[in-house]
Amino acid sequence: MNAIVELALMIASLAMSGVILFFIYGYRKERGVSYLIGVIVCRMIYSGSIIMEKSSYLLTDKLFFRHFQSTALNFIVPFVLLFVYHLVGREKPLKTRWKILLFSIFALWSLLSWFDSKLHIIYRSVELVNDHLVTVRSVYSVLFGFACYSIIAACLYFLVQYIRNIRDDFRKPGMWVLFLSTFPLVLEIVKVIKPDWSDWLLPLSVYCGFTGMLMLVITLRIKFFAILPFARTVVLDTLQESIVIANASGKIIDSNKQASRWFAEMGHRSVLGREVKELLGNWPEWHRLCESMQEGRIVVEAMPGGERKIYNVNVYPLHRLRKQGSVSLIVDITEKEQHLEQIAHLNRMKDQLFTIVSHDIRSPLASQYQLIAMLEEDRDRLDEEHREIVGMLGDQIRQTLGMTNNLLEWFRSQREDMALRPQWLDLSEVVEECCDVLQVQSELKRIDVRNDILSGIRVYADREALGLIVRNLVSNAIKFTGLGGSIIIDARLTDDQATISVRDDGVGMDEERIRRLFEDKLPDSTTGTSGEKGAGLGLLVSRQFVARSGGRLWAESQLGQGSVFYFTMKGGWEDESSRRR
């Protein structure tokens, strides 16, 4: 290649490196980018020294610029190391003294290069062959170079792992950037192996500015440095939960602002770099999960700022091919626990009310109901005025007792620990018992209540729940059936399911009224044909107990033509003879 063309290309490549530096400088505040700027500056010094060496003719001048090249290459190593450390490693930077120590090592080696003419540690021989400087490195220089290349190789490995775990749309461009960045490294290794090739390899090293420009285009297009670290910082630090990351050695390697603030309120000024066992000494179970890198959830108590609070801690293992640490997510559930305690207190109060109503209210009402029933049996001996009074008292006590029973059963159905005790029951027998209980109520309106259920039909249900359902449905039928009406209770079997129906010839309902009856709320109470009142709890309680028994309840009705209420239960025949009958 013509010397002038070669020089022009090298100068153009150096100018491109300057353009790269200009654009990357705009991201200098992003994590690790300041060290990347150091790498670019060293590369520019290295490229400029090669241009000056190629333009020189004296051995001393060429060797002078060769020393600049060695110095620039030496300082690239710590800059690359710190860049990778901050990009893919911890948020916390190295302490200043460690940085000084790191750069001092490479600065001292560079000084040896400058004084090698007296010490003879770096080069075994230096000579000018056909106006080209040819050097042969010493064993010490080769070993130091091997150490530097090993450090760069390790950095490349961590960068590969980092890029493999980022978003899919960043992964492929990131790998291309990483691939292009290896060109200068490959050229330097070849120069060490083949020092006599240096004459034509030196310009190629400078031309890497062109590949650097390609890397810049890819980097700016995907906004690699701007998006990833920034997004990571924003996401973690805007979370209300505290996040702590520990490595496999049991040290805290990262945390967000909330976690640092949380530990600071408990007397730990610094979190990063601390031992997990030191920070989590008060919570052995949490420490055990982090140490074993197992997934788990625990509840802990802490006193940040002297105030007792409760936290839910979720621990998740970090692993790729093997477990490499753990992430702890700390969520404040103090307010939630207080609400749960209030709910538990209210539930205890409800249970106490349930007990009071059961024993101190229902028992006297039941006694009064029995007394009124006895009076109603002898009402023919009473005069007209007293019969009317007894009838009114009977209606009021029956309504009050029915409402109380329904209210208590509704309370009982709301308890999570409420358990039904199903057994095989003779359906006709249970229905007959319910009709006997409601006999006085039906006789007052001269309503014929007929049990048409065949003997031998059995249902698998809780006896109290089944009785409650039948009583409520028949009681509602009596309520909305006029004087002299009729109510028919029937059942049919389909496979292993019994469908029980309560049919009346009362006032009936329109479609809108039926829809409102089966909404998930307390239905509006409607006055009966004789002015009967109620709270509307009966049907709601019946629906809930039918559902708990594995069945369903529905209704069919037409206004003015009566209603039919159906509900299903698990059922069957007592024996084959009953089926034939």
PDB file of N, CA and C in Angstrom, residues 89-178:
ATOM      1  N   GLY A  89     -21.061  -5.708  37.420  1.00  0.00           N
ATOM      2  CA  GLY A  89     -20.855  -6.115  38.807  1.00  0.00           C
ATOM      3  C   GLY A  89     -21.705  -5.335  39.764  1.00  0.00           C
ATOM      4  N   ARG A  90     -21.111  -4.894  40.844  1.00  0.00           N
ATOM      5  CA  ARG A  90     -21.862  -4.240  41.905  1.00  0.00           C
ATOM      6  C   ARG A  90     -22.060  -2.758  41.607  1.00  0.00           C
ATOM      7  N   GLU A  91     -23.068  -2.199  42.279  1.00  0.00           N
ATOM      8  CA  GLU A  91     -23.317  -0.770  42.169  1.00  0.00           C
ATOM      9  C   GLU A  91     -22.238   0.020  42.893  1.00  0.00           C
ATOM     10  N   LYS A  92     -21.753  -0.522  44.006  1.00  0.00           N
ATOM     11  CA  LYS A  92     -20.776   0.205  44.813  1.00  0.00           C
ATOM     12  C   LYS A  92     -19.410   0.190  44.131  1.00  0.00           C
ATOM     13  N   PRO A  93     -18.788   1.372  43.919  1.00  0.00           N
ATOM     14  CA  PRO A  93     -17.471   1.396  43.269  1.00  0.00           C
ATOM     15  C   PRO A  93     -16.385   0.936  44.216  1.00  0.00           C
ATOM     16  N   LEU A  94     -15.259   0.596  43.634  1.00  0.00           N
ATOM     17  CA  LEU A  94     -14.106   0.233  44.456  1.00  0.00           C
ATOM     18  C   LEU A  94     -13.639   1.436  45.257  1.00  0.00           C
ATOM     19  N   LYS A  95     -13.055   1.166  46.398  1.00  0.00           N
ATOM     20  CA  LYS A  95     -12.495   2.258  47.187  1.00  0.00           C
ATOM     21  C   LYS A  95     -11.308   2.865  46.450  1.00  0.00           C
ATOM     22  N   THR A  96     -11.086   4.131  46.726  1.00  0.00           N
ATOM     23  CA  THR A  96     -10.054   4.872  45.999  1.00  0.00           C
ATOM     24  C   THR A  96      -8.678   4.230  46.131  1.00  0.00           C
ATOM     25  N   ARG A  97      -8.363   3.730  47.313  1.00  0.00           N
ATOM     26  CA  ARG A  97      -7.027   3.156  47.508  1.00  0.00           C
ATOM     27  C   ARG A  97      -6.805   1.918  46.644  1.00  0.00           C
ATOM     28  N   TRP A  98      -7.891   1.166  46.392  1.00  0.00           N
ATOM     29  CA  TRP A  98      -7.753  -0.007  45.526  1.00  0.00           C
ATOM     30  C   TRP A  98      -7.560   0.414  44.072  1.00  0.00           C
ATOM     31  N   LYS A  99      -8.215   1.477  43.677  1.00  0.00           N
ATOM     32  CA  LYS A  99      -8.006   1.990  42.323  1.00  0.00           C
ATOM     33  C   LYS A  99      -6.566   2.463  42.134  1.00  0.00           C
ATOM     34  N   ILE A 100      -6.089   3.206  43.146  1.00  0.00           N
ATOM     35  CA  ILE A 100      -4.707   3.715  43.062  1.00  0.00           C
ATOM     36  C   ILE A 100      -3.730   2.553  42.965  1.00  0.00           C
ATOM     37  N   LEU A 101      -3.960   1.527  43.775  1.00  0.00           N
ATOM     38  CA  LEU A 101      -3.077   0.359  43.744  1.00  0.00           C
ATOM     39  C   LEU A 101      -3.117  -0.314  42.370  1.00  0.00           C
ATOM     40  N   LEU A 102      -4.319  -0.432  41.802  1.00  0.00           N
ATOM     41  CA  LEU A 102      -4.474  -1.079  40.495  1.00  0.00           C
ATOM     42  C   LEU A 102      -3.711  -0.312  39.408  1.00  0.00           C
ATOM     43  N   PHE A 103      -3.893   0.986  39.357  1.00  0.00           N
ATOM     44  CA  PHE A 103      -3.218   1.780  38.332  1.00  0.00           C
ATOM     45  C   PHE A 103      -1.716   1.878  38.593  1.00  0.00           C
ATOM     46  N   SER A 104      -1.337   1.804  39.872  1.00  0.00           N
ATOM     47  CA  SER A 104       0.098   1.899  40.202  1.00  0.00           C
ATOM     48  C   SER A 104       0.868   0.718  39.631  1.00  0.00           C
ATOM     49  N   ILE A 105       0.261  -0.451  39.658  1.00  0.00           N
ATOM     50  CA  ILE A 105       0.928  -1.650  39.122  1.00  0.00           C
ATOM     51  C   ILE A 105       1.287  -1.449  37.653  1.00  0.00           C
ATOM     52  N   PHE A 106       0.320  -0.962  36.879  1.00  0.00           N
ATOM     53  CA  PHE A 106       0.558  -0.789  35.448  1.00  0.00           C
ATOM     54  C   PHE A 106       1.426   0.438  35.167  1.00  0.00           C
ATOM     55  N   ALA A 107       1.355   1.441  36.036  1.00  0.00           N
ATOM     56  CA  ALA A 107       2.218   2.611  35.861  1.00  0.00           C
ATOM     57  C   ALA A 107       3.681   2.240  36.099  1.00  0.00           C
ATOM     58  N   LEU A 108       3.930   1.411  37.115  1.00  0.00           N
ATOM     59  CA  LEU A 108       5.307   0.991  37.394  1.00  0.00           C
ATOM     60  C   LEU A 108       5.865   0.149  36.247  1.00  0.00           C
ATOM     61  N   TRP A 109       5.041  -0.713  35.693  1.00  0.00           N
ATOM     62  CA  TRP A 109       5.513  -1.523  34.566  1.00  0.00           C
ATOM     63  C   TRP A 109       5.808  -0.636  33.349  1.00  0.00           C
ATOM     64  N   SER A 110       4.977   0.380  33.152  1.00  0.00           N
ATOM     65  CA  SER A 110       5.223   1.306  32.049  1.00  0.00           C
ATOM     66  C   SER A 110       6.527   2.072  32.253  1.00  0.00           C
ATOM     67  N   LEU A 111       6.834   2.431  33.499  1.00  0.00           N
ATOM     68  CA  LEU A 111       8.102   3.121  33.786  1.00  0.00           C
ATOM     69  C   LEU A 111       9.288   2.224  33.435  1.00  0.00           C
ATOM     70  N   LEU A 112       9.141   0.951  33.695  1.00  0.00           N
ATOM     71  CA  LEU A 112      10.218   0.021  33.328  1.00  0.00           C
ATOM     72  C   LEU A 112      10.464   0.048  31.824  1.00  0.00           C
ATOM     73  N   SER A 113       9.400   0.232  31.064  1.00  0.00           N
ATOM     74  CA  SER A 113       9.551   0.302  29.611  1.00  0.00           C
ATOM     75  C   SER A 113      10.369   1.523  29.211  1.00  0.00           C
ATOM     76  N   TRP A 114      10.102   2.647  29.881  1.00  0.00           N
ATOM     77  CA  TRP A 114      10.805   3.880  29.543  1.00  0.00           C
ATOM     78  C   TRP A 114      12.288   3.805  29.930  1.00  0.00           C
ATOM     79  N   PHE A 115      12.604   3.053  30.949  1.00  0.00           N
ATOM     80  CA  PHE A 115      14.003   2.938  31.391  1.00  0.00           C
ATOM     81  C   PHE A 115      14.622   1.601  30.992  1.00  0.00           C
ATOM     82  N   ASP A 116      14.022   0.961  29.999  1.00  0.00           N
ATOM     83  CA  ASP A 116      14.508  -0.361  29.619  1.00  0.00           C
ATOM     84  C   ASP A 116      15.896  -0.316  28.977  1.00  0.00           C
ATOM     85  N   SER A 117      16.261   0.820  28.425  1.00  0.00           N
ATOM     86  CA  SER A 117      17.596   0.903  27.817  1.00  0.00           C
ATOM     87  C   SER A 117      18.701   0.663  28.828  1.00  0.00           C
ATOM     88  N   LYS A 118      18.411   0.886  30.106  1.00  0.00           N
ATOM     89  CA  LYS A 118      19.393   0.651  31.168  1.00  0.00           C
ATOM     90  C   LYS A 118      19.097  -0.645  31.929  1.00  0.00           C
ATOM     91  N   LEU A 119      17.781  -0.968  32.077  1.00  0.00           N
ATOM     92  CA  LEU A 119      17.417  -2.125  32.906  1.00  0.00           C
ATOM     93  C   LEU A 119      17.348  -3.420  32.102  1.00  0.00           C
ATOM     94  N   HIS A 120      16.971  -3.328  30.850  1.00  0.00           N
ATOM     95  CA  HIS A 120      16.842  -4.494  29.950  1.00  0.00           C
ATOM     96  C   HIS A 120      15.896  -5.568  30.519  1.00  0.00           C
ATOM     97  N   ILE A 121      14.754  -5.106  31.005  1.00  0.00           N
ATOM     98  CA  ILE A 121      13.743  -6.017  31.565  1.00  0.00           C
ATOM     99  C   ILE A 121      12.632  -6.302  30.552  1.00  0.00           C
ATOM    100  N   ILE A 122      12.320  -5.301  29.713  1.00  0.00           N
ATOM    101  CA  ILE A 122      11.182  -5.435  28.801  1.00  0.00           C
ATOM    102  C   ILE A 122      11.586  -6.118  27.493  1.00  0.00           C
ATOM    103  N   TYR A 123      12.690  -5.646  26.876  1.00  0.00           N
ATOM    104  CA  TYR A 123      13.078  -6.160  25.569  1.00  0.00           C
ATOM    105  C   TYR A 123      14.413  -6.894  25.659  1.00  0.00           C
ATOM    106  N   ARG A 124      14.482  -7.991  24.945  1.00  0.00           N
ATOM    107  CA  ARG A 124      15.768  -8.688  24.823  1.00  0.00           C
ATOM    108  C   ARG A 124      16.627  -8.046  23.739  1.00  0.00           C
ATOM    109  N   SER A 125      15.968  -7.542  22.683  1.00  0.00           N
ATOM    110  CA  SER A 125      16.712  -6.875  21.618  1.00  0.00           C
ATOM    111  C   SER A 125      15.839  -5.827  20.961  1.00  0.00           C
ATOM    112  N   VAL A 126      16.466  -4.751  20.477  1.00  0.00           N
ATOM    113  CA  VAL A 126      15.800  -3.671  19.769  1.00  0.00           C
ATOM    114  C   VAL A 126      16.663  -3.318  18.571  1.00  0.00           C
ATOM    115  N   GLU A 127      16.081  -3.384  17.369  1.00  0.00           N
ATOM    116  CA  GLU A 127      16.885  -3.059  16.189  1.00  0.00           C
ATOM    117  C   GLU A 127      15.997  -2.484  15.091  1.00  0.00           C
ATOM    118  N   LEU A 128      16.656  -1.798  14.167  1.00  0.00           N
ATOM    119  CA  LEU A 128      15.972  -1.173  13.051  1.00  0.00           C
ATOM    120  C   LEU A 128      16.266  -1.987  11.790  1.00  0.00           C
ATOM    121  N   VAL A 129      15.221  -2.569  11.202  1.00  0.00           N
ATOM    122  CA  VAL A 129      15.374  -3.418  10.015  1.00  0.00           C
ATOM    123  C   VAL A 129      14.530  -2.812   8.895  1.00  0.00           C
ATOM    124  N   ASN A 130      15.235  -2.328   7.864  1.00  0.00           N
ATOM    125  CA  ASN A 130      14.549  -1.713   6.718  1.00  0.00           C
ATOM    126  C   ASN A 130      13.615  -0.589   7.155  1.00  0.00           C
ATOM    127  N   ASP A 131      14.123   0.263   8.039  1.00  0.00           N
ATOM    128  CA  ASP A 131      13.381   1.411   8.586  1.00  0.00           C
ATOM    129  C   ASP A 131      12.191   0.995   9.445  1.00  0.00           C
ATOM    130  N   HIS A 132      12.147  -0.260   9.876  1.00  0.00           N
ATOM    131  CA  HIS A 132      11.064  -0.727  10.749  1.00  0.00           C
ATOM    132  C   HIS A 132      11.663  -1.186  12.071  1.00  0.00           C
ATOM    133  N   LEU A 133      11.021  -0.765  13.164  1.00  0.00           N
ATOM    134  CA  LEU A 133      11.507  -1.129  14.488  1.00  0.00           C
ATOM    135  C   LEU A 133      11.058  -2.544  14.821  1.00  0.00           C
ATOM    136  N   VAL A 134      12.028  -3.410  15.111  1.00  0.00           N
ATOM    137  CA  VAL A 134      11.736  -4.799  15.468  1.00  0.00           C
ATOM    138  C   VAL A 134      12.249  -5.034  16.881  1.00  0.00           C
ATOM    139  N   THR A 135      11.329  -5.492  17.772  1.00  0.00           N
ATOM    140  CA  THR A 135      11.716  -5.750  19.163  1.00  0.00           C
ATOM    141  C   THR A 135      11.387  -7.192  19.519  1.00  0.00           C
ATOM    142  N   VAL A 136      12.212  -7.748  20.381  1.00  0.00           N
ATOM    143  CA  VAL A 136      11.968  -9.098  20.904  1.00  0.00           C
ATOM    144  C   VAL A 136      11.785  -8.968  22.408  1.00  0.00           C
ATOM    145  N   ARG A 137      10.640  -9.399  22.899  1.00  0.00           N
ATOM    146  CA  ARG A 137      10.306  -9.234  24.319  1.00  0.00           C
ATOM    147  C   ARG A 137      11.050 -10.238  25.189  1.00  0.00           C
ATOM    148  N   SER A 138      11.283  -9.808  26.434  1.00  0.00           N
ATOM    149  CA  SER A 138      11.898 -10.695  27.412  1.00  0.00           C
ATOM    150  C   SER A 138      10.848 -11.635  27.994  1.00  0.00           C
ATOM    151  N   VAL A 139      11.325 -12.614  28.764  1.00  0.00           N
ATOM    152  CA  VAL A 139      10.406 -13.559  29.422  1.00  0.00           C
ATOM    153  C   VAL A 139       9.465 -12.816  30.361  1.00  0.00           C
ATOM    154  N   TYR A 140       9.999 -11.828  31.110  1.00  0.00           N
ATOM    155  CA  TYR A 140       9.169 -11.063  32.045  1.00  0.00           C
ATOM    156  C   TYR A 140       8.056 -10.318  31.301  1.00  0.00           C
ATOM    157  N   SER A 141       8.425  -9.737  30.160  1.00  0.00           N
ATOM    158  CA  SER A 141       7.430  -8.991  29.383  1.00  0.00           C
ATOM    159  C   SER A 141       6.357  -9.921  28.831  1.00  0.00           C
ATOM    160  N   VAL A 142       6.787 -11.113  28.387  1.00  0.00           N
ATOM    161  CA  VAL A 142       5.809 -12.086  27.867  1.00  0.00           C
ATOM    162  C   VAL A 142       4.846 -12.523  28.969  1.00  0.00           C
ATOM    163  N   LEU A 143       5.363 -12.790  30.169  1.00  0.00           N
ATOM    164  CA  LEU A 143       4.509 -13.205  31.299  1.00  0.00           C
ATOM    165  C   LEU A 143       3.543 -12.101  31.693  1.00  0.00           C
ATOM    166  N   PHE A 144       4.050 -10.853  31.726  1.00  0.00           N
ATOM    167  CA  PHE A 144       3.170  -9.739  32.063  1.00  0.00           C
ATOM    168  C   PHE A 144       2.078  -9.578  30.997  1.00  0.00           C
ATOM    169  N   GLY A 145       2.482  -9.721  29.730  1.00  0.00           N
ATOM    170  CA  GLY A 145       1.504  -9.644  28.652  1.00  0.00           C
ATOM    171  C   GLY A 145       0.457 -10.741  28.756  1.00  0.00           C
ATOM    172  N   PHE A 146       0.902 -11.946  29.117  1.00  0.00           N
ATOM    173  CA  PHE A 146      -0.038 -13.058  29.291  1.00  0.00           C
ATOM    174  C   PHE A 146      -1.040 -12.753  30.414  1.00  0.00           C
ATOM    175  N   ALA A 147      -0.548 -12.163  31.495  1.00  0.00           N
ATOM    176  CA  ALA A 147      -1.443 -11.799  32.604  1.00  0.00           C
ATOM    177  C   ALA A 147      -2.469 -10.760  32.149  1.00  0.00           C
ATOM    178  N   CYS A 148      -2.005  -9.774  31.361  1.00  0.00           N
ATOM    179  CA  CYS A 148      -2.925  -8.739  30.870  1.00  0.00           C
ATOM    180  C   CYS A 148      -3.989  -9.335  29.957  1.00  0.00           C
ATOM    181  N   TYR A 149      -3.543 -10.209  29.041  1.00  0.00           N
ATOM    182  CA  TYR A 149      -4.509 -10.828  28.129  1.00  0.00           C
ATOM    183  C   TYR A 149      -5.493 -11.731  28.877  1.00  0.00           C
ATOM    184  N   SER A 150      -5.039 -12.354  29.952  1.00  0.00           N
ATOM    185  CA  SER A 150      -5.934 -13.192  30.768  1.00  0.00           C
ATOM    186  C   SER A 150      -6.996 -12.337  31.434  1.00  0.00           C
ATOM    187  N   ILE A 151      -6.584 -11.155  31.922  1.00  0.00           N
ATOM    188  CA  ILE A 151      -7.553 -10.242  32.540  1.00  0.00           C
ATOM    189  C   ILE A 151      -8.585  -9.794  31.517  1.00  0.00           C
ATOM    190  N   ILE A 152      -8.124  -9.427  30.314  1.00  0.00           N
ATOM    191  CA  ILE A 152      -9.052  -8.996  29.267  1.00  0.00           C
ATOM    192  C   ILE A 152      -9.990 -10.140  28.874  1.00  0.00           C
ATOM    193  N   ALA A 153      -9.450 -11.351  28.795  1.00  0.00           N
ATOM    194  CA  ALA A 153     -10.288 -12.519  28.445  1.00  0.00           C
ATOM    195  C   ALA A 153     -11.360 -12.750  29.505  1.00  0.00           C
ATOM    196  N   ALA A 154     -10.984 -12.609  30.771  1.00  0.00           N
ATOM    197  CA  ALA A 154     -11.969 -12.772  31.850  1.00  0.00           C
ATOM    198  C   ALA A 154     -13.048 -11.696  31.758  1.00  0.00           C
ATOM    199  N   CYS A 155     -12.641 -10.473  31.440  1.00  0.00           N
ATOM    200  CA  CYS A 155     -13.614  -9.395  31.281  1.00  0.00           C
ATOM    201  C   CYS A 155     -14.572  -9.689  30.129  1.00  0.00           C
ATOM    202  N   LEU A 156     -14.023 -10.210  29.036  1.00  0.00           N
ATOM    203  CA  LEU A 156     -14.883 -10.571  27.907  1.00  0.00           C
ATOM    204  C   LEU A 156     -15.880 -11.660  28.285  1.00  0.00           C
ATOM    205  N   TYR A 157     -15.428 -12.597  29.108  1.00  0.00           N
ATOM    206  CA  TYR A 157     -16.329 -13.672  29.561  1.00  0.00           C
ATOM    207  C   TYR A 157     -17.511 -13.089  30.338  1.00  0.00           C
ATOM    208  N   PHE A 158     -17.226 -12.187  31.260  1.00  0.00           N
ATOM    209  CA  PHE A 158     -18.309 -11.595  32.060  1.00  0.00           C
ATOM    210  C   PHE A 158     -19.219 -10.724  31.193  1.00  0.00           C
ATOM    211  N   LEU A 159     -18.649 -10.059  30.200  1.00  0.00           N
ATOM    212  CA  LEU A 159     -19.486  -9.282  29.290  1.00  0.00           C
ATOM    213  C   LEU A 159     -20.408 -10.185  28.482  1.00  0.00           C
ATOM    214  N   VAL A 160     -19.881 -11.331  28.046  1.00  0.00           N
ATOM    215  CA  VAL A 160     -20.718 -12.297  27.318  1.00  0.00           C
ATOM    216  C   VAL A 160     -21.873 -12.770  28.197  1.00  0.00           C
ATOM    217  N   GLN A 161     -21.575 -13.113  29.456  1.00  0.00           N
ATOM    218  CA  GLN A 161     -22.623 -13.556  30.378  1.00  0.00           C
ATOM    219  C   GLN A 161     -23.652 -12.452  30.620  1.00  0.00           C
ATOM    220  N   TYR A 162     -23.157 -11.229  30.715  1.00  0.00           N
ATOM    221  CA  TYR A 162     -24.042 -10.083  30.937  1.00  0.00           C
ATOM    222  C   TYR A 162     -24.991  -9.903  29.749  1.00  0.00           C
ATOM    223  N   ILE A 163     -24.432  -9.950  28.531  1.00  0.00           N
ATOM    224  CA  ILE A 163     -25.245  -9.731  27.340  1.00  0.00           C
ATOM    225  C   ILE A 163     -26.209 -10.889  27.113  1.00  0.00           C
ATOM    226  N   ARG A 164     -25.821 -12.098  27.486  1.00  0.00           N
ATOM    227  CA  ARG A 164     -26.713 -13.258  27.338  1.00  0.00           C
ATOM    228  C   ARG A 164     -27.970 -13.145  28.178  1.00  0.00           C
ATOM    229  N   ASN A 165     -27.919 -12.359  29.237  1.00  0.00           N
ATOM    230  CA  ASN A 165     -29.045 -12.279  30.169  1.00  0.00           C
ATOM    231  C   ASN A 165     -29.815 -10.975  30.069  1.00  0.00           C
ATOM    232  N   ILE A 166     -29.534 -10.160  29.043  1.00  0.00           N
ATOM    233  CA  ILE A 166     -30.300  -8.945  28.878  1.00  0.00           C
ATOM    234  C   ILE A 166     -31.459  -9.197  27.924  1.00  0.00           C
ATOM    235  N   ARG A 167     -32.217  -8.151  27.631  1.00  0.00           N
ATOM    236  CA  ARG A 167     -33.391  -8.284  26.775  1.00  0.00           C
ATOM    237  C   ARG A 167     -33.027  -8.862  25.413  1.00  0.00           C
ATOM    238  N   ASP A 168     -33.976  -9.586  24.797  1.00  0.00           N
ATOM    239  CA  ASP A 168     -33.721 -10.243  23.520  1.00  0.00           C
ATOM    240  C   ASP A 168     -33.327  -9.258  22.428  1.00  0.00           C
ATOM    241  N   ASP A 169     -33.975  -8.079  22.396  1.00  0.00           N
ATOM    242  CA  ASP A 169     -33.682  -7.129  21.329  1.00  0.00           C
ATOM    243  C   ASP A 169     -32.322  -6.458  21.507  1.00  0.00           C
ATOM    244  N   PHE A 170     -31.691  -6.586  22.688  1.00  0.00           N
ATOM    245  CA  PHE A 170     -30.351  -6.053  22.923  1.00  0.00           C
ATOM    246  C   PHE A 170     -29.272  -7.117  22.731  1.00  0.00           C
ATOM    247  N   ARG A 171     -29.672  -8.384  22.832  1.00  0.00           N
ATOM    248  CA  ARG A 171     -28.679  -9.453  22.910  1.00  0.00           C
ATOM    249  C   ARG A 171     -27.850  -9.579  21.631  1.00  0.00           C
ATOM    250  N   LYS A 172     -28.488  -9.644  20.470  1.00  0.00           N
ATOM    251  CA  LYS A 172     -27.755  -9.835  19.218  1.00  0.00           C
ATOM    252  C   LYS A 172     -26.850  -8.639  18.894  1.00  0.00           C
ATOM    253  N   PRO A 173     -27.366  -7.384  18.947  1.00  0.00           N
ATOM    254  CA  PRO A 173     -26.465  -6.247  18.713  1.00  0.00           C
ATOM    255  C   PRO A 173     -25.329  -6.190  19.723  1.00  0.00           C
ATOM    256  N   GLY A 174     -25.627  -6.543  20.988  1.00  0.00           N
ATOM    257  CA  GLY A 174     -24.586  -6.527  22.015  1.00  0.00           C
ATOM    258  C   GLY A 174     -23.476  -7.515  21.713  1.00  0.00           C
ATOM    259  N   MET A 175     -23.845  -8.687  21.209  1.00  0.00           N
ATOM    260  CA  MET A 175     -22.839  -9.679  20.847  1.00  0.00           C
ATOM    261  C   MET A 175     -21.975  -9.209  19.673  1.00  0.00           C
ATOM    262  N   TRP A 176     -22.581  -8.492  18.723  1.00  0.00           N
ATOM    263  CA  TRP A 176     -21.810  -7.944  17.606  1.00  0.00           C
ATOM    264  C   TRP A 176     -20.801  -6.905  18.096  1.00  0.00           C
ATOM    265  N   VAL A 177     -21.232  -6.059  19.008  1.00  0.00           N
ATOM    266  CA  VAL A 177     -20.317  -5.058  19.578  1.00  0.00           C
ATOM    267  C   VAL A 177     -19.154  -5.752  20.270  1.00  0.00           C
ATOM    268  N   LEU A 178     -19.469  -6.778  21.019  1.00  0.00           N
ATOM    269  CA  LEU A 178     -18.416  -7.509  21.735  1.00  0.00           C
ATOM    270  C   LEU A 178     -17.462  -8.196  20.760  1.00  0.00           C
TER     271      LEU A 178
END
